[in-house]
Short mmCIF file of C-alpha atoms and ligand atoms in Angstrom, two decimals:
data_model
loop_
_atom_site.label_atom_id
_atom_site.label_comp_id
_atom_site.label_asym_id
_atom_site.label_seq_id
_atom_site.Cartn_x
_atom_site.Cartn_y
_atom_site.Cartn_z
CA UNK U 1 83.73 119.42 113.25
CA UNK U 2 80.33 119.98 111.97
CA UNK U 3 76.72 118.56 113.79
CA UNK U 4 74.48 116.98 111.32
CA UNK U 5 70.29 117.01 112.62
CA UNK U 6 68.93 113.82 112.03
CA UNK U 7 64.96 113.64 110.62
CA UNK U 8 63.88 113.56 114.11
CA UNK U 9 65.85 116.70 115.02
CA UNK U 10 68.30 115.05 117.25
CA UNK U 11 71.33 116.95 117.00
CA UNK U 12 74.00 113.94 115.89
CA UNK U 13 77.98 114.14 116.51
CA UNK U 14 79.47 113.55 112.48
CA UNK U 15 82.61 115.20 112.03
CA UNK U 16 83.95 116.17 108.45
CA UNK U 17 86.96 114.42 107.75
CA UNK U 18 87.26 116.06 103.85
CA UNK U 19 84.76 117.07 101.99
CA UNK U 20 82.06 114.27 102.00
CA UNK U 21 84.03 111.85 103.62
CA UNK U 22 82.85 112.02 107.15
CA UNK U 23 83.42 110.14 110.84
CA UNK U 24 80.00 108.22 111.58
CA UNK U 25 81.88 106.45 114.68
CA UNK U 26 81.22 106.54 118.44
CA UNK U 27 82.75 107.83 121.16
CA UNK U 28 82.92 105.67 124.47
CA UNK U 29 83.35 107.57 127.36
CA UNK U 30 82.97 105.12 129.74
CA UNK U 31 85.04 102.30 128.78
CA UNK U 32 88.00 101.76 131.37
CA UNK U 33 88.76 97.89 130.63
CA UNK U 34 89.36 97.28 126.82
CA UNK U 35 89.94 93.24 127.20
CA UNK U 36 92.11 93.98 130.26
CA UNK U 37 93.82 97.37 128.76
CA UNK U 38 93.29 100.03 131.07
CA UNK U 39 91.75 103.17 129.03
CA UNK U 40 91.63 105.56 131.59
CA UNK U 41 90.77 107.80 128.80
CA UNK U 42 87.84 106.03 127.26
CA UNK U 43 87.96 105.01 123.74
CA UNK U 44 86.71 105.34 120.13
CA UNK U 45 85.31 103.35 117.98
CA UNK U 46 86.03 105.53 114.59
CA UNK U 47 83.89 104.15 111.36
CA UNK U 48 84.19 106.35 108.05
CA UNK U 49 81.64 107.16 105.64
CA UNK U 50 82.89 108.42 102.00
CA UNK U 51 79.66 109.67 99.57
CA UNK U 52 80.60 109.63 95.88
CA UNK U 53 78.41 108.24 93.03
CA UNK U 54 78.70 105.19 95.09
CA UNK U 55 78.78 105.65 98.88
CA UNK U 56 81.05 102.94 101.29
CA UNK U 57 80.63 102.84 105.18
CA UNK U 58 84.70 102.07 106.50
CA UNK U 59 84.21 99.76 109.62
CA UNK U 60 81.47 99.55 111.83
CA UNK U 61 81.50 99.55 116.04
CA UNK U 62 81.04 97.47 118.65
CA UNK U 63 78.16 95.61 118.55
CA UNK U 64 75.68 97.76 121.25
CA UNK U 65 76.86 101.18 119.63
CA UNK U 66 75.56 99.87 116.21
CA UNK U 67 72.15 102.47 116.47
CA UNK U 68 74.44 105.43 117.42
CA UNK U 69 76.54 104.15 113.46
CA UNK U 70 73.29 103.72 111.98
CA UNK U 71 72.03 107.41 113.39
CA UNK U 72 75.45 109.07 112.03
CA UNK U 73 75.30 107.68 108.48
CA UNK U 74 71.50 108.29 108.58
CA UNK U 75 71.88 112.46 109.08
CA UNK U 76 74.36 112.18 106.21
CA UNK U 77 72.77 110.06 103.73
CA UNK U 78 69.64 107.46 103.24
CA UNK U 79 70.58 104.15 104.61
CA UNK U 80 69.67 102.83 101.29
CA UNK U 81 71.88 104.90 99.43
CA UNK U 82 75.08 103.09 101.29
CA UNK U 83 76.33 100.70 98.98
CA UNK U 84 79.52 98.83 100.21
CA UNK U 85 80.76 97.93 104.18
CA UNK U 86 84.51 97.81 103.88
CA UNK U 87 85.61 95.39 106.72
CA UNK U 88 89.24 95.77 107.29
CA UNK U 89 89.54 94.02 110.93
CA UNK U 90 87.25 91.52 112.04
CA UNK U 91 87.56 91.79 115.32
CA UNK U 92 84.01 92.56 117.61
CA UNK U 93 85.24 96.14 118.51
CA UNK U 94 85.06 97.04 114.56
CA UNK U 95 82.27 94.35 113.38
CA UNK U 96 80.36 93.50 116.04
CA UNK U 97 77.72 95.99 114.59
CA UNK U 98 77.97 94.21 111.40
CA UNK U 99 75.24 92.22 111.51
CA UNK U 100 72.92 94.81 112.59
CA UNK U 101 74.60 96.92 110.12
CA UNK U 102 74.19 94.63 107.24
CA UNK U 103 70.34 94.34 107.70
CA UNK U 104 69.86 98.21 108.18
CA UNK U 105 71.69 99.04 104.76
CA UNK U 106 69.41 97.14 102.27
CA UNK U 107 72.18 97.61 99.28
CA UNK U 108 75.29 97.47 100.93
CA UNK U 109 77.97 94.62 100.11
CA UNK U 110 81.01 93.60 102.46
CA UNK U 111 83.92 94.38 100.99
CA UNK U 112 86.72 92.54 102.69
CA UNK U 113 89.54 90.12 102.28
CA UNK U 114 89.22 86.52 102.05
CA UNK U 115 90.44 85.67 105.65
CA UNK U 116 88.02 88.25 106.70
CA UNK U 117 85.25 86.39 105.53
CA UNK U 118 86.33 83.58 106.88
CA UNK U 119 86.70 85.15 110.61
CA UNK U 120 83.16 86.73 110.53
CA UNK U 121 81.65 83.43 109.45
CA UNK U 122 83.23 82.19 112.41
CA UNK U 123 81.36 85.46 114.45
CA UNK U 124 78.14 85.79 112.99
CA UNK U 125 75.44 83.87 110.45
CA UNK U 126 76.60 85.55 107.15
CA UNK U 127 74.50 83.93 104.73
CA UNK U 128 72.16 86.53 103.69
CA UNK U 129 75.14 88.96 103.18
CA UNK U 130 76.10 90.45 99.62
CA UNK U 131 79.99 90.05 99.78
CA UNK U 132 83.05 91.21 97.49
CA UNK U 133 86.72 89.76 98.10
CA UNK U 134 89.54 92.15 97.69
CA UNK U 135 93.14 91.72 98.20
CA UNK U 136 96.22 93.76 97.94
CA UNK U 137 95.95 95.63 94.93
CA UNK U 138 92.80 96.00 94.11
CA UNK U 139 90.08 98.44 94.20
CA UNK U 140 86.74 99.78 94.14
CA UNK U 141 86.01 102.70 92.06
CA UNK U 142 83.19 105.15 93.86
CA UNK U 143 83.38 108.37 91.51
CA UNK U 144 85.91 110.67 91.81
CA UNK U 145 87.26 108.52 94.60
CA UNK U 146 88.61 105.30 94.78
CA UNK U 147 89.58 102.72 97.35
CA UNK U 148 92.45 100.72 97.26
CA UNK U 149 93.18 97.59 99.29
CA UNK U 150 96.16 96.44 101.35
CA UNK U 151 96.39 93.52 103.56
CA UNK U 152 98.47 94.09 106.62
CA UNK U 153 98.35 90.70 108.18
CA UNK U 154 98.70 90.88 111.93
CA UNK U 155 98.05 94.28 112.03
CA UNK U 156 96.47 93.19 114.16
CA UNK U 157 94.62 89.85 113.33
CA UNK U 158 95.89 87.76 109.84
CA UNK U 159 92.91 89.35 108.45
CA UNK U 160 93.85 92.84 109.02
CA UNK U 161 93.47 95.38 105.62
CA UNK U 162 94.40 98.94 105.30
CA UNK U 163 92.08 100.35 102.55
CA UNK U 164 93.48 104.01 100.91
CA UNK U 165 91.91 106.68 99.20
CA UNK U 166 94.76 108.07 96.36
CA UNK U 167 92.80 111.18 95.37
CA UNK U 168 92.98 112.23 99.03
CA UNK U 169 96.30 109.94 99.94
CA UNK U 170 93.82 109.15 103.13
CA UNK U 171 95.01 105.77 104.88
CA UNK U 172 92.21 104.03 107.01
CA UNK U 173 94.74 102.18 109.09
CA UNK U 174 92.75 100.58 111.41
CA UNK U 175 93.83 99.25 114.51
CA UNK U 176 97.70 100.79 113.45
CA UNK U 177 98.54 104.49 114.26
CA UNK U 178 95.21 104.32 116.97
CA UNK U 179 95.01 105.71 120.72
CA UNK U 180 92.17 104.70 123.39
CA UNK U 181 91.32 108.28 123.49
CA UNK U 182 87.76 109.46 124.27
CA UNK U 183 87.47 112.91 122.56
CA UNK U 184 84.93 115.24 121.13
CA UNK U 185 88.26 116.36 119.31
CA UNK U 186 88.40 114.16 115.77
CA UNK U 187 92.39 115.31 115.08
CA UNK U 188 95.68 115.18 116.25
CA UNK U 189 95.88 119.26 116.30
CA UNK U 190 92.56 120.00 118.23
CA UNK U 191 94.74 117.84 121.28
CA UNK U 192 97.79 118.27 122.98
CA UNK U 193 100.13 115.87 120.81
CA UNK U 194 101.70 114.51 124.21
CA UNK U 195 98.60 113.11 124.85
CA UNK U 196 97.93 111.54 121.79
CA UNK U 197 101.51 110.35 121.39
CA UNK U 198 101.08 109.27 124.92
CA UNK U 199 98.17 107.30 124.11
CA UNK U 200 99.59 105.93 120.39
CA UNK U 201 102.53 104.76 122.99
CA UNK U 202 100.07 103.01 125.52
CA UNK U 203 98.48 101.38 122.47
CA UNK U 204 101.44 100.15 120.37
CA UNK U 205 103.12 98.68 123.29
CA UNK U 206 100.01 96.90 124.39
CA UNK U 207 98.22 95.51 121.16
CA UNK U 208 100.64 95.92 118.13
CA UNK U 209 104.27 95.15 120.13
CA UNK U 210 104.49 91.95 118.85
CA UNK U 211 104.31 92.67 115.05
CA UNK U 212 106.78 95.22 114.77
CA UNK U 213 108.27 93.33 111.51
CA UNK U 214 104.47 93.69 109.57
CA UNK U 215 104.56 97.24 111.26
CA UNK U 216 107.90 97.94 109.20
CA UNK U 217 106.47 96.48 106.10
CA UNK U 218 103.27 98.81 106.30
CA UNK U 219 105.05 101.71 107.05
CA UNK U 220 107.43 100.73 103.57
CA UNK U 221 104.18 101.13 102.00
CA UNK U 222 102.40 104.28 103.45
CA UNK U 223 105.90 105.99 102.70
CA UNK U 224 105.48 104.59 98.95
CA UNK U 225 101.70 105.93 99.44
CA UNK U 226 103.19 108.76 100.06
CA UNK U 227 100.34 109.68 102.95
CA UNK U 228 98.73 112.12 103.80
CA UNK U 229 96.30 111.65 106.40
CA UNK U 230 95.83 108.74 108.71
CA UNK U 231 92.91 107.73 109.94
CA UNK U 232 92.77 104.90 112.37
CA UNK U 233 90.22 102.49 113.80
CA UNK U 234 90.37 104.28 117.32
CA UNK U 235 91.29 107.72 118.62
CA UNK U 236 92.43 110.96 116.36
CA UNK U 237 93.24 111.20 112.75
CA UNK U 238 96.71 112.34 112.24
CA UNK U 239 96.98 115.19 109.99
CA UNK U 240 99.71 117.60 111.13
CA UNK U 241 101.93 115.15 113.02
CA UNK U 242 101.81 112.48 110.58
CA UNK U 243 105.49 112.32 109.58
CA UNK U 244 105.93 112.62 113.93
CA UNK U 245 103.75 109.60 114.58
CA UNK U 246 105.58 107.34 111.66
CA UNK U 247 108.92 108.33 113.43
CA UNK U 248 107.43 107.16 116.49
CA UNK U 249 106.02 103.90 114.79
CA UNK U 250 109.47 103.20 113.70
CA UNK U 251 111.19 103.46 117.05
CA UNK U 252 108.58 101.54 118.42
CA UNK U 253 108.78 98.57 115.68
CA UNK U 254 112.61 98.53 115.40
CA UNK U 255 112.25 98.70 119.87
CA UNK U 256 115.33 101.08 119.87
CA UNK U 257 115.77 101.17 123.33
CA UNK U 258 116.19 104.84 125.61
CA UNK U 259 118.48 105.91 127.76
CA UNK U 260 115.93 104.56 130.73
CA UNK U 261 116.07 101.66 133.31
CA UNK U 262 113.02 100.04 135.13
CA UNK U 263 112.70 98.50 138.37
CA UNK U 264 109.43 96.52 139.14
CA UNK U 265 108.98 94.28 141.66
CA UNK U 266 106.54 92.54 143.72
CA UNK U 267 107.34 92.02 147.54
CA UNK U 268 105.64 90.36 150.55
CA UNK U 269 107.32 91.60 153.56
CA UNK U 270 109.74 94.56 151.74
CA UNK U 271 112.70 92.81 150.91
CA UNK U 272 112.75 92.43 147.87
CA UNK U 273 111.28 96.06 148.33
CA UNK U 274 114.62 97.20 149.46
CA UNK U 275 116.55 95.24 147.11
CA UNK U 276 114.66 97.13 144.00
CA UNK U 277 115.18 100.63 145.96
CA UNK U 278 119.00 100.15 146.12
CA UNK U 279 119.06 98.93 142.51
CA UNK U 280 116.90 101.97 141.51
CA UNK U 281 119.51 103.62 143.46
CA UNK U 282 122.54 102.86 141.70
CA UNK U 283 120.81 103.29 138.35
CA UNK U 284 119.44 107.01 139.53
CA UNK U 285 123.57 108.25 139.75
CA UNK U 286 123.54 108.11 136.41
CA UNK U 287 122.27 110.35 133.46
CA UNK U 288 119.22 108.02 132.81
CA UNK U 289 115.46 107.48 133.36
CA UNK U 290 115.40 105.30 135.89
CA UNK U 291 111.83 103.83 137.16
CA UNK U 292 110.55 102.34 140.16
CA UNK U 293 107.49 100.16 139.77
CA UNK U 294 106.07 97.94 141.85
CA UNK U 295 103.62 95.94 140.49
CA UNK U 296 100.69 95.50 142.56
CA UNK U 297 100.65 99.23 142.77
CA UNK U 298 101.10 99.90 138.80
CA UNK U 299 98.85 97.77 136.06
CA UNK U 300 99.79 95.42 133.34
CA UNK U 301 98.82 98.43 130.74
CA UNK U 302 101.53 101.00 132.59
CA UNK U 303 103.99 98.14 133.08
CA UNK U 304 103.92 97.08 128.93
CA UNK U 305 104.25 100.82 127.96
CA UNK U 306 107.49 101.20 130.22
CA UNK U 307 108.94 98.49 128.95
CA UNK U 308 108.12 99.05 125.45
CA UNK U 309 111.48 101.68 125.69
CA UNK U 310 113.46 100.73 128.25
CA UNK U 311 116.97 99.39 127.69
CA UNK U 312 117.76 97.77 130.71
CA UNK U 313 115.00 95.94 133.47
CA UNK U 314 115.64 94.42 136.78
CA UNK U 315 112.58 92.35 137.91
CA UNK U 316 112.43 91.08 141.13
CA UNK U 317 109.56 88.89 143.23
CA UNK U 318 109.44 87.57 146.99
CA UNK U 319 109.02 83.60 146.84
CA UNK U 320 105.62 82.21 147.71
CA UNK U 321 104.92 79.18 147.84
CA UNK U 322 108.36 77.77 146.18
CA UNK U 323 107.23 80.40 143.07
CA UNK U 324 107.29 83.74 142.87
CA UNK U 325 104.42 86.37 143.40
CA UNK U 326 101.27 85.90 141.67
CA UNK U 327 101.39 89.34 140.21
CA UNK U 328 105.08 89.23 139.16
CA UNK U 329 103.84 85.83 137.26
CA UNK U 330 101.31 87.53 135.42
CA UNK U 331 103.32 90.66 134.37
CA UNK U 332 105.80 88.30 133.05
CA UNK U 333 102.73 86.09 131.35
CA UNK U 334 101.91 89.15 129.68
CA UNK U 335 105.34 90.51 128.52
CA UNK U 336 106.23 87.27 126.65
CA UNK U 337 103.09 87.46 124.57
CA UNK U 338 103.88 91.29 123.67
CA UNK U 339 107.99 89.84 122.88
CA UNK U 340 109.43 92.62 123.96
CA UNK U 341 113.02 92.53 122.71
CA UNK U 342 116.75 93.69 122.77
CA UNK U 343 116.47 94.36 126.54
CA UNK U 344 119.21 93.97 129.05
CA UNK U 345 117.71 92.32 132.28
CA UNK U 346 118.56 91.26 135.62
CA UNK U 347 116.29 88.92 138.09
CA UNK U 348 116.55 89.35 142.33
CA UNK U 349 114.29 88.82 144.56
CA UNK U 350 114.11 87.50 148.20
CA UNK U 351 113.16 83.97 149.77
CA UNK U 352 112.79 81.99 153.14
CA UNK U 353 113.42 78.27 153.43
CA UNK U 354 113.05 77.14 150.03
CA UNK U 355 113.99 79.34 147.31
CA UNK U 356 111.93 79.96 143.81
CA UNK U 357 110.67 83.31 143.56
CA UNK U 358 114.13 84.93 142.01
CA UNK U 359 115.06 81.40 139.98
CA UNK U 360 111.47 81.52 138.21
CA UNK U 361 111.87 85.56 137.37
CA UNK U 362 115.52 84.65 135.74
CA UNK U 363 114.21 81.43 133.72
CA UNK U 364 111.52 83.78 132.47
CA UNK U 365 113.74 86.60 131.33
CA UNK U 366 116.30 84.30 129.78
CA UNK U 367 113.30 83.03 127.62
CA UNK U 368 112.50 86.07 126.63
CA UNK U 369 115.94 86.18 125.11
CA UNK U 370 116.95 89.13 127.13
CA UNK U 371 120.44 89.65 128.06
CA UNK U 372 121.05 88.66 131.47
CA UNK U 373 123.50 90.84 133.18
CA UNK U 374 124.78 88.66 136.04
CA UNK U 375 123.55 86.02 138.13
CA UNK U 376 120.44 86.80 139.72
CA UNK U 377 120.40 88.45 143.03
CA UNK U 378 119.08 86.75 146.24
CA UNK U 379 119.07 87.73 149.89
CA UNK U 380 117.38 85.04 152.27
CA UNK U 381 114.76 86.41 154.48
CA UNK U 382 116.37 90.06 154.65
CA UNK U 383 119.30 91.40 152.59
CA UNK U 384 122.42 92.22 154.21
CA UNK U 385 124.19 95.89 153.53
CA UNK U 386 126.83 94.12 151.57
CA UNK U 387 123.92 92.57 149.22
CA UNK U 388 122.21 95.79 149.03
CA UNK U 389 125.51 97.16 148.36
CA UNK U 390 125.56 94.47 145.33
CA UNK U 391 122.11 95.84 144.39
CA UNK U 392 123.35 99.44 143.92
CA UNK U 393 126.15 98.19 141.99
CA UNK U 394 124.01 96.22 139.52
CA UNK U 395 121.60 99.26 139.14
CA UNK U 396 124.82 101.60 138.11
CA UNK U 397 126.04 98.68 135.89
CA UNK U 398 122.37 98.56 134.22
CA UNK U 399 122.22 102.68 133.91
CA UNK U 400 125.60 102.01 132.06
CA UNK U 401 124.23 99.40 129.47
CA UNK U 402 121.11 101.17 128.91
CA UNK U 403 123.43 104.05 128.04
CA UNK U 404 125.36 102.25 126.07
CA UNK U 405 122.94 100.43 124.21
CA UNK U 406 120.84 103.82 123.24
CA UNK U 407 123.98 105.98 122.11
CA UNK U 408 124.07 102.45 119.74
CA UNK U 409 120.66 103.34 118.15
CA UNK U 410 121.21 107.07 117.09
CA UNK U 411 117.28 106.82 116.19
CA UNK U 412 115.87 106.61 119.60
CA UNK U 413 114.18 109.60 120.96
CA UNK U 414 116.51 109.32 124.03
CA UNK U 415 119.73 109.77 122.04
CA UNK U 416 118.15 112.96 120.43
CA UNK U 417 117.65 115.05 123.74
FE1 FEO O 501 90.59 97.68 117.50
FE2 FEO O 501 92.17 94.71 116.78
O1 FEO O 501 90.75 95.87 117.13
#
């Protein structure tokens, strides 16, 4: 990583990506709510700025980081000198500085796709703007560099473009291959790769889950690119772990499920509580991951990373109010948006005079086409020992599937330990 000194001698972060290709980007230390992600870590914002006869600016920030871009590109170059803004994701966390940044760079053009335009006409007043459409296949000659163009629709808006350098086979990927990972570190072998990988998990499961098919078809292509770095919207650039990370991205997409069974559960007075502990039970005898989670304790961030792997998931809620917990509802709002598929599940729960809670879990996992091991388990008011007995039994018979179903998928991580 180098430190560039701006004109006013203000020593600026810009870390050298190759030579004269450099990360102008911010680093947010402070976020810890990323439109209801948890980043515990913080995030980055990661904008790219390649200097050739012609110079480009890759992405922008959020909109109230757009001085700390504009300082960055101004240590490296003249802000005159920039002369295209490749857009490849419209959305505010990578153009909200666009309209600052468009007025501060007096010869730039936007260089983006045609739905692009189209989604930051909808954001901002883009009249004055010079703009250039690209699509898939073409490209923008700078010097001895080029940039290609690749749109990778719903990765992770319809808008969404990789753009690739071939003289350096660098991918800017975007939102695809990131982590919400605050570091002063800009690749993945200045960190501990469990952390990264940990936070590439976190991130897949919660914004890119539900386009594993267009996460197939991109990585078709960066295999035909025959990559070499990747350098994504947010968190480290993969370097030495990229051929790891596009393993990982295929597990993920194809959601081969592990060797691992999850429990969560919300409870009012610890029945269902004790129903989830003897399920957890039964799974436990057996030679697989089995989680306990309850929900009001966890966070809908944790919850959608666990699930992203697990084979088989029991899900129980108290009823309240003729439904079931308010929490359980939302975790289960959430999860059908993200589709997670191919899981085995099974719905329990507990319930006073009028029943609900474990009825509105099971319609909810059936229409998340899960496969429903048996009917759903109920106890009324407390569970007996025989139904707690039942619980164990259906955690042991879940352990078994999720076995099962990972020795099917020789691919998953699981089945390789
Ligand atoms: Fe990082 Fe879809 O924006």
């Amino acid at each position: 990583m180098t430190n560039a000194v701006s004109s006013l001698g203000v020593m600026l972060v810009s870390s050298r990506v190759l030579e004269d290709i450099d990360w102008v980007g911010y680093v947010d230390w402070t976020v810890r709510d990323f439109h209801g992600y948890n980043t515990p870590r913080g995030a980055t914002y990661n904008a790219y700025l390649v200097r050739d006869e012609k110079t480009a600016l890759i992405d922008t920030v959020k909109a109230p980081f757009a001085e700390e871009l504009l300082k960055n590109i101004s240590a490296l170059t003249e802000l005159s000198a920039v002369d295209y803004v490749v857009c490849n994701h419209a959305e505010p966390d990578h153009a909200g500085a666009l309209p600052r940044v468009m007025t501060a760079l007096p010869a730039a053009t936007l260089v983006c796709n045609e739905k692009c335009l189209a989604a930051l006409s909808g954001h901002f007043d883009i009249s004055g703007w010079k703009t250039h459409l690209v699509a898939t296949g073409d490209s923008i000659r700078l010097g001895k560099r080029t940039l290609q163009f690749l749109d990778t629709p719903m990765l992770h808006w319809p808008e969404s473009m990789f753009t690739f350098v071939p003289e350096e086979r660098l991918l800017f990927s975007m939102d695809a291959f990131g982590q919400h990972y605050a570091t002063s570190r800009r690749f993945d072998d200045q960190v501990s790769w469990q952390t990264a990988l940990q936070e590439a998990k976190t991130y897949y499961a919660n914004i890119v889950m539900p386009y594993g098919k267009q996460v197939a078809t991109a990585l078709q292509q960066a295999e035909e690119l025959n990559v070499k770095m990747i350098a994504p919207s947010h968190g480290v650039i993969w370097r030495s772990h990229v051929h790891k990370i596009c393993e990982a991205y295929q597990n993920w997409s194809a959601q081969r499920p592990e060797p691992k069974v999850l429990v969560m559960y919300d409870t009012m007075w610890d029945s269902t509580g004790q129903m989830a502990r003897a399920i957890h039970e039964g799974a436990s005898t057996a030679d697989v991951d089995a989680l306990l989670i309850h929900i009001r304790s966890s966070d809908l961030t944790r919850i959608a990373t666990e699930v992203l792997d697990a084979a088989a998931i029991a899900f129980g809620s108290s009823t309240l109010n003729r439904e079931m917990m308010p929490m359980a509802s939302a975790v289960l709002t959430y999860l059908k948006g993200l589709r997670p598929l191919g899981k085995v599940g099974l719905a329990f729960g507990s319930y006073g005079w009028g029943k609900g809670g474990p009825d509105s879990v099971n319609e909810c996992l059936k229409a998340m086409k899960w496969e429903i091991i048996r009917d759903t388990l109920k106890a009324q008011y407390r569970p007996t020992s025989e139904i707690l007995n039942t619980c164990r039994e259906a955690g042991k018979t879940l352990a078994a599937k999720a076995l099962e179903m990972a020795a099917d998928h020789p691919g998953s991580v699981g089945a390789k330990r």
